[in-house]
Amino acid sequence: MGYSNKKGGSQKSKQNNTKKSSSFSKNKKSKSSFKSQKPTGGRPPFGNKAPKSKEPLPSFSNEVRLNKFLSNAGICSRREADVLIETGVVSINGKIVTEMGYKVKPGDKVQYDGETINAETKRYVLLNKPKDFITTMDDPWGRKTVMGLVMKACKERVYPVGRLDRDTTGLLLFTNDGDLAKKLTHPRHKASKIYHVHTDKPVSIEHIKQIEMGIHLEDGEIKADNISYVDGKTSRDVGIEIHSGKNRIVRRIFEHLGYTVVKLDRVKFHSLTKKDLPRGKYRHLTEQEVSFLKMS
């Protein structure tokens, strides 16, 4: 269904305006799955650069510091692990290690107080979240949480990467890999996310352009990386790609312009999509998917 930003005019004019707007398509193989709605005029283009941060990105070496190894295994905190190492109760391959920066290599036998410690296997679980579930580990009011949907996914305890509010559906990643979770939520390297937004009324072409150029909310300016109408839908359906991890950011963008978001669905998270993943179901990531998340 086409959409024109003019209130009057001939049918031909409406068709021309429709052709100028690009469509959000799940079937396209482009990087962002839809073409950007390019406003006319002489504004300078903006890139997809995320905010700069002095905090370094995590590395993904196969070696891990001994205190972190003990912490990951659930023995104690990193600070407490330093004390244990210093007191000489931790050994590696039969030799006591008191060096704080010592790194455990794959295949090393780590023992604490005579007991062998097994490092926790890293797990990566992707959920297609349904509505009416909150993103929290537990809820004192007894509401349904996303943890109940993935509790049988693995014996390891996994945690959600970021969050989706109760009424938002779509992709939510869970992992016990702290380094990867930190990378995907890092201020300088936040994962790109694509949402399908369904509003209470048609979204004007002027507002499409305004969202792409940037709007000012109470906590600062926000820009969409890409935005357009959803292919094959009405002008109440908009696809938006965004890096920001601010709370309820997509809903707040549209509410700021006078719209109510009726449905909000995250259809892509970083390189992960909902393909062959029904609502309310989960799957484990492939080794290739995990490698791509770590490298990109």
Short mmCIF file of C-alpha atoms in Angstrom, two decimals:
data_model
loop_
_atom_site.label_atom_id
_atom_site.label_comp_id
_atom_site.label_asym_id
_atom_site.label_seq_id
_atom_site.Cartn_x
_atom_site.Cartn_y
_atom_site.Cartn_z
CA MET A 1 0.00 0.00 0.00
CA GLY A 2 1.50 3.31 -1.06
CA TYR A 3 1.72 6.36 1.07
CA SER A 4 1.84 10.02 0.01
CA ASN A 5 3.03 12.92 2.12
CA LYS A 6 0.66 15.33 0.36
CA LYS A 7 -2.89 15.92 1.48
CA GLY A 8 -4.15 16.65 -2.04
CA GLY A 9 -3.10 16.12 -5.63
CA SER A 10 -3.76 13.71 -8.42
CA GLN A 11 -3.52 9.94 -8.24
CA LYS A 12 -0.44 10.17 -10.44
CA SER A 13 1.23 12.45 -7.91
CA LYS A 14 0.48 9.96 -5.13
CA GLN A 15 1.98 7.15 -7.17
CA ASN A 16 5.13 9.14 -7.81
CA ASN A 17 5.53 9.90 -4.12
CA THR A 18 4.99 6.25 -3.34
CA LYS A 19 7.81 5.26 -5.66
CA LYS A 20 10.15 7.66 -3.90
CA SER A 21 9.71 5.96 -0.54
CA SER A 22 11.72 2.83 -0.02
CA SER A 23 10.40 -0.35 1.53
CA PHE A 24 11.39 -2.48 4.48
CA SER A 25 11.81 -5.99 3.11
CA LYS A 26 12.65 -9.17 4.92
CA ASN A 27 13.54 -10.87 1.66
CA LYS A 28 16.29 -8.52 0.54
CA LYS A 29 19.88 -9.59 1.10
CA SER A 30 21.21 -6.14 1.86
CA LYS A 31 23.07 -5.52 5.10
CA SER A 32 20.25 -3.76 6.88
CA SER A 33 17.35 -5.63 5.16
CA PHE A 34 15.76 -2.43 3.93
CA LYS A 35 16.73 0.68 2.02
CA SER A 36 17.12 3.97 3.79
CA GLN A 37 14.48 6.65 3.29
CA LYS A 38 16.64 9.48 1.93
CA PRO A 39 15.18 12.94 2.53
CA THR A 40 15.64 15.56 -0.13
CA GLY A 41 17.74 18.62 0.57
CA GLY A 42 21.34 19.36 1.28
CA ARG A 43 21.82 17.87 4.73
CA PRO A 44 25.16 16.09 5.18
CA PRO A 45 24.88 12.29 5.33
CA PHE A 46 25.53 10.59 8.62
CA GLY A 47 27.27 7.27 9.03
CA ASN A 48 26.65 4.34 11.29
CA LYS A 49 29.42 5.25 13.72
CA ALA A 50 28.53 4.50 17.33
CA PRO A 51 29.52 6.85 20.18
CA LYS A 52 33.20 6.84 21.09
CA SER A 53 34.27 5.35 24.37
CA LYS A 54 37.60 5.13 26.15
CA GLU A 55 36.66 1.74 27.56
CA PRO A 56 38.44 -1.01 25.59
CA LEU A 57 36.51 -3.73 23.84
CA PRO A 58 36.88 -7.22 25.34
CA SER A 59 39.20 -9.70 23.69
CA PHE A 60 38.41 -13.34 23.01
CA SER A 61 41.66 -15.23 23.65
CA ASN A 62 41.46 -18.94 24.41
CA GLU A 63 43.51 -18.22 27.51
CA VAL A 64 41.87 -16.76 30.60
CA ARG A 65 43.28 -15.24 33.77
CA LEU A 66 43.24 -17.63 36.70
CA ASN A 67 41.10 -15.40 38.91
CA LYS A 68 38.52 -15.10 36.15
CA PHE A 69 38.62 -18.86 35.59
CA LEU A 70 37.80 -19.45 39.26
CA SER A 71 35.03 -16.83 39.13
CA ASN A 72 33.50 -18.28 35.97
CA ALA A 73 33.48 -21.71 37.60
CA GLY A 74 31.39 -20.31 40.45
CA ILE A 75 34.07 -20.81 43.12
CA CYS A 76 34.17 -17.19 44.27
CA SER A 77 34.44 -13.61 43.05
CA ARG A 78 37.56 -12.41 41.21
CA ARG A 79 38.72 -10.46 44.26
CA GLU A 80 38.30 -13.49 46.49
CA ALA A 81 40.10 -15.58 43.87
CA ASP A 82 43.14 -13.31 44.15
CA VAL A 83 43.31 -14.12 47.87
CA LEU A 84 43.03 -17.86 47.22
CA ILE A 85 45.80 -17.70 44.61
CA GLU A 86 48.05 -15.69 46.91
CA THR A 87 47.62 -18.17 49.76
CA GLY A 88 48.75 -21.06 47.54
CA VAL A 89 45.64 -23.26 47.53
CA VAL A 90 45.26 -23.27 43.73
CA SER A 91 47.33 -25.51 41.48
CA ILE A 92 47.58 -25.97 37.73
CA ASN A 93 48.76 -29.26 36.27
CA GLY A 94 49.95 -30.32 39.72
CA LYS A 95 51.97 -27.15 40.47
CA ILE A 96 50.89 -24.47 42.95
CA VAL A 97 50.43 -21.09 41.25
CA THR A 98 50.63 -17.83 43.19
CA GLU A 99 51.11 -15.51 40.20
CA MET A 100 48.14 -13.14 39.95
CA GLY A 101 48.28 -12.68 36.19
CA TYR A 102 48.72 -16.36 35.36
CA LYS A 103 46.60 -17.44 32.40
CA VAL A 104 44.88 -20.81 32.18
CA LYS A 105 45.26 -22.51 28.80
CA PRO A 106 42.84 -24.96 27.17
CA GLY A 107 43.52 -28.44 28.59
CA ASP A 108 45.07 -27.20 31.84
CA LYS A 109 44.01 -29.09 34.98
CA VAL A 110 43.05 -26.54 37.63
CA GLN A 111 42.58 -27.66 41.23
CA TYR A 112 41.41 -25.81 44.31
CA ASP A 113 41.98 -27.38 47.69
CA GLY A 114 42.61 -30.74 45.97
CA GLU A 115 39.40 -30.68 43.90
CA THR A 116 39.50 -30.38 40.10
CA ILE A 117 37.59 -27.41 38.69
CA ASN A 118 35.78 -27.69 35.39
CA ALA A 119 35.26 -24.44 33.48
CA GLU A 120 31.65 -23.78 32.56
CA THR A 121 30.78 -24.48 28.94
CA LYS A 122 29.81 -21.33 27.07
CA ARG A 123 26.22 -21.33 25.87
CA TYR A 124 24.43 -19.08 23.36
CA VAL A 125 20.64 -19.30 23.18
CA LEU A 126 18.39 -17.24 20.90
CA LEU A 127 14.75 -16.75 21.89
CA ASN A 128 11.84 -15.38 19.86
CA LYS A 129 10.19 -13.64 22.81
CA PRO A 130 6.39 -13.56 23.00
CA LYS A 131 4.34 -10.74 24.50
CA ASP A 132 3.64 -10.47 28.26
CA PHE A 133 7.02 -11.78 29.43
CA ILE A 134 9.41 -9.46 31.27
CA THR A 135 13.19 -9.50 30.79
CA THR A 136 14.46 -10.20 34.29
CA MET A 137 15.99 -13.13 36.15
CA ASP A 138 13.06 -13.35 38.57
CA ASP A 139 10.07 -11.24 39.56
CA PRO A 140 8.85 -10.63 43.15
CA TRP A 141 5.30 -10.09 41.86
CA GLY A 142 5.18 -13.48 40.17
CA ARG A 143 4.92 -12.20 36.61
CA LYS A 144 6.10 -14.38 33.75
CA THR A 145 9.79 -13.88 32.89
CA VAL A 146 11.85 -14.81 29.86
CA MET A 147 13.95 -17.11 32.04
CA GLY A 148 11.02 -19.49 32.26
CA LEU A 149 11.12 -19.87 28.48
CA VAL A 150 14.80 -20.90 28.32
CA MET A 151 15.19 -22.74 31.63
CA LYS A 152 15.46 -26.10 29.83
CA ALA A 153 17.82 -24.85 27.13
CA CYS A 154 20.96 -25.88 29.03
CA LYS A 155 22.16 -26.77 32.53
CA GLU A 156 24.36 -23.66 32.64
CA ARG A 157 22.84 -20.44 33.93
CA VAL A 158 22.50 -17.98 31.04
CA TYR A 159 21.59 -14.30 31.12
CA PRO A 160 19.78 -12.03 28.63
CA VAL A 161 21.91 -9.66 26.55
CA GLY A 162 20.07 -6.36 26.83
CA ARG A 163 16.32 -6.39 27.34
CA LEU A 164 12.92 -6.20 25.70
CA ASP A 165 10.00 -4.68 27.59
CA ARG A 166 6.92 -6.69 28.46
CA ASP A 167 4.88 -5.75 25.38
CA THR A 168 7.75 -6.07 22.89
CA THR A 169 8.27 -9.31 20.99
CA GLY A 170 11.16 -10.71 18.99
CA LEU A 171 14.80 -11.70 19.27
CA LEU A 172 16.53 -11.90 22.64
CA LEU A 173 19.95 -13.49 23.08
CA PHE A 174 21.01 -15.34 26.24
CA THR A 175 24.55 -16.38 27.16
CA ASN A 176 26.96 -17.05 30.02
CA ASP A 177 29.80 -15.57 27.93
CA GLY A 178 30.44 -12.32 29.77
CA ASP A 179 32.99 -11.06 27.24
CA LEU A 180 30.60 -11.42 24.31
CA ALA A 181 27.71 -9.89 26.25
CA LYS A 182 29.92 -6.93 27.14
CA LYS A 183 30.96 -6.49 23.51
CA LEU A 184 27.38 -6.56 22.20
CA THR A 185 26.30 -3.88 24.71
CA HIS A 186 29.52 -1.84 24.62
CA PRO A 187 28.97 1.94 24.07
CA ARG A 188 31.36 1.90 21.08
CA HIS A 189 30.14 -1.37 19.63
CA LYS A 190 26.44 -1.75 20.40
CA ALA A 191 24.77 -4.40 18.26
CA SER A 192 22.50 -3.16 15.50
CA LYS A 193 18.83 -4.01 15.94
CA ILE A 194 15.95 -3.90 13.47
CA TYR A 195 12.36 -3.47 14.66
CA HIS A 196 9.00 -3.74 12.93
CA VAL A 197 6.85 -0.94 14.37
CA HIS A 198 3.04 -0.91 14.00
CA THR A 199 1.46 2.41 15.05
CA ASP A 200 -2.07 3.59 15.82
CA LYS A 201 -2.18 5.83 12.74
CA PRO A 202 -0.28 6.38 9.46
CA VAL A 203 3.27 7.64 9.87
CA SER A 204 3.94 10.67 7.69
CA ILE A 205 6.86 10.80 5.27
CA GLU A 206 8.02 13.98 7.04
CA HIS A 207 8.32 12.08 10.32
CA ILE A 208 10.17 9.24 8.57
CA LYS A 209 12.74 11.78 7.39
CA GLN A 210 12.83 13.49 10.78
CA ILE A 211 13.61 10.25 12.61
CA GLU A 212 16.46 9.48 10.21
CA MET A 213 17.91 12.98 10.54
CA GLY A 214 17.65 12.90 14.33
CA ILE A 215 15.22 14.03 17.02
CA HIS A 216 15.79 15.39 20.52
CA LEU A 217 14.42 13.40 23.45
CA GLU A 218 14.71 14.19 27.14
CA ASP A 219 17.98 12.22 27.36
CA GLY A 220 19.59 13.56 24.19
CA GLU A 221 19.52 13.31 20.41
CA ILE A 222 18.75 10.01 18.73
CA LYS A 223 19.05 8.98 15.06
CA ALA A 224 17.89 5.91 13.21
CA ASP A 225 20.54 4.18 11.10
CA ASN A 226 17.84 3.32 8.56
CA ILE A 227 14.07 3.68 8.45
CA SER A 228 11.31 3.09 5.91
CA TYR A 229 7.82 1.70 5.46
CA VAL A 230 7.48 -2.09 5.62
CA ASP A 231 7.19 -3.65 2.19
CA GLY A 232 3.68 -4.92 1.46
CA LYS A 233 2.15 -3.26 4.54
CA THR A 234 0.35 0.03 5.22
CA SER A 235 1.94 3.32 6.24
CA ARG A 236 1.24 2.33 9.87
CA ASP A 237 4.04 -0.24 9.54
CA VAL A 238 7.60 1.04 9.75
CA GLY A 239 10.96 -0.73 9.85
CA ILE A 240 13.66 0.98 11.89
CA GLU A 241 17.31 0.03 12.37
CA ILE A 242 19.02 1.46 15.43
CA HIS A 243 22.11 0.88 17.59
CA SER A 244 21.03 2.66 20.75
CA GLY A 245 20.46 0.57 23.85
CA LYS A 246 18.48 3.23 25.72
CA ASN A 247 15.41 2.08 27.57
CA ARG A 248 12.22 1.93 25.43
CA ILE A 249 14.00 4.00 22.78
CA VAL A 250 11.87 2.96 19.77
CA ARG A 251 8.59 3.53 21.58
CA ARG A 252 9.81 6.91 22.85
CA ILE A 253 10.84 8.03 19.35
CA PHE A 254 7.35 7.49 17.97
CA GLU A 255 5.57 8.76 21.09
CA HIS A 256 7.60 11.97 20.81
CA LEU A 257 6.07 12.51 17.35
CA GLY A 258 2.52 11.82 18.50
CA TYR A 259 2.14 8.11 17.70
CA THR A 260 1.21 5.17 19.91
CA VAL A 261 3.14 1.99 19.20
CA VAL A 262 0.55 -0.78 19.03
CA LYS A 263 3.01 -3.59 18.22
CA LEU A 264 6.80 -3.70 18.40
CA ASP A 265 8.78 -6.69 17.15
CA ARG A 266 12.57 -7.05 17.05
CA VAL A 267 13.21 -8.91 13.79
CA LYS A 268 17.00 -8.77 13.76
CA PHE A 269 19.72 -8.59 16.43
CA HIS A 270 23.24 -8.03 15.10
CA SER A 271 23.52 -10.76 12.42
CA LEU A 272 20.79 -12.97 13.92
CA THR A 273 17.29 -13.22 12.44
CA LYS A 274 14.00 -14.92 13.32
CA LYS A 275 14.18 -17.33 10.38
CA ASP A 276 12.69 -20.72 11.31
CA LEU A 277 12.26 -19.64 14.94
CA PRO A 278 8.58 -19.59 16.01
CA ARG A 279 7.32 -17.21 18.67
CA GLY A 280 8.02 -18.50 22.17
CA LYS A 281 10.69 -20.95 20.98
CA TYR A 282 14.48 -20.89 21.30
CA ARG A 283 17.48 -22.40 19.57
CA HIS A 284 21.22 -22.64 20.20
CA LEU A 285 23.52 -20.61 17.97
CA THR A 286 25.80 -22.44 15.57
CA GLU A 287 29.58 -22.24 15.94
CA GLN A 288 29.66 -20.09 12.81
CA GLU A 289 27.13 -17.63 14.27
CA VAL A 290 29.09 -17.37 17.53
CA SER A 291 32.36 -16.80 15.65
CA PHE A 292 30.76 -14.07 13.55
CA LEU A 293 29.43 -12.29 16.66
CA LYS A 294 32.90 -12.34 18.20
CA MET A 295 34.76 -11.21 15.09
CA SER A 296 32.46 -8.46 13.84
#
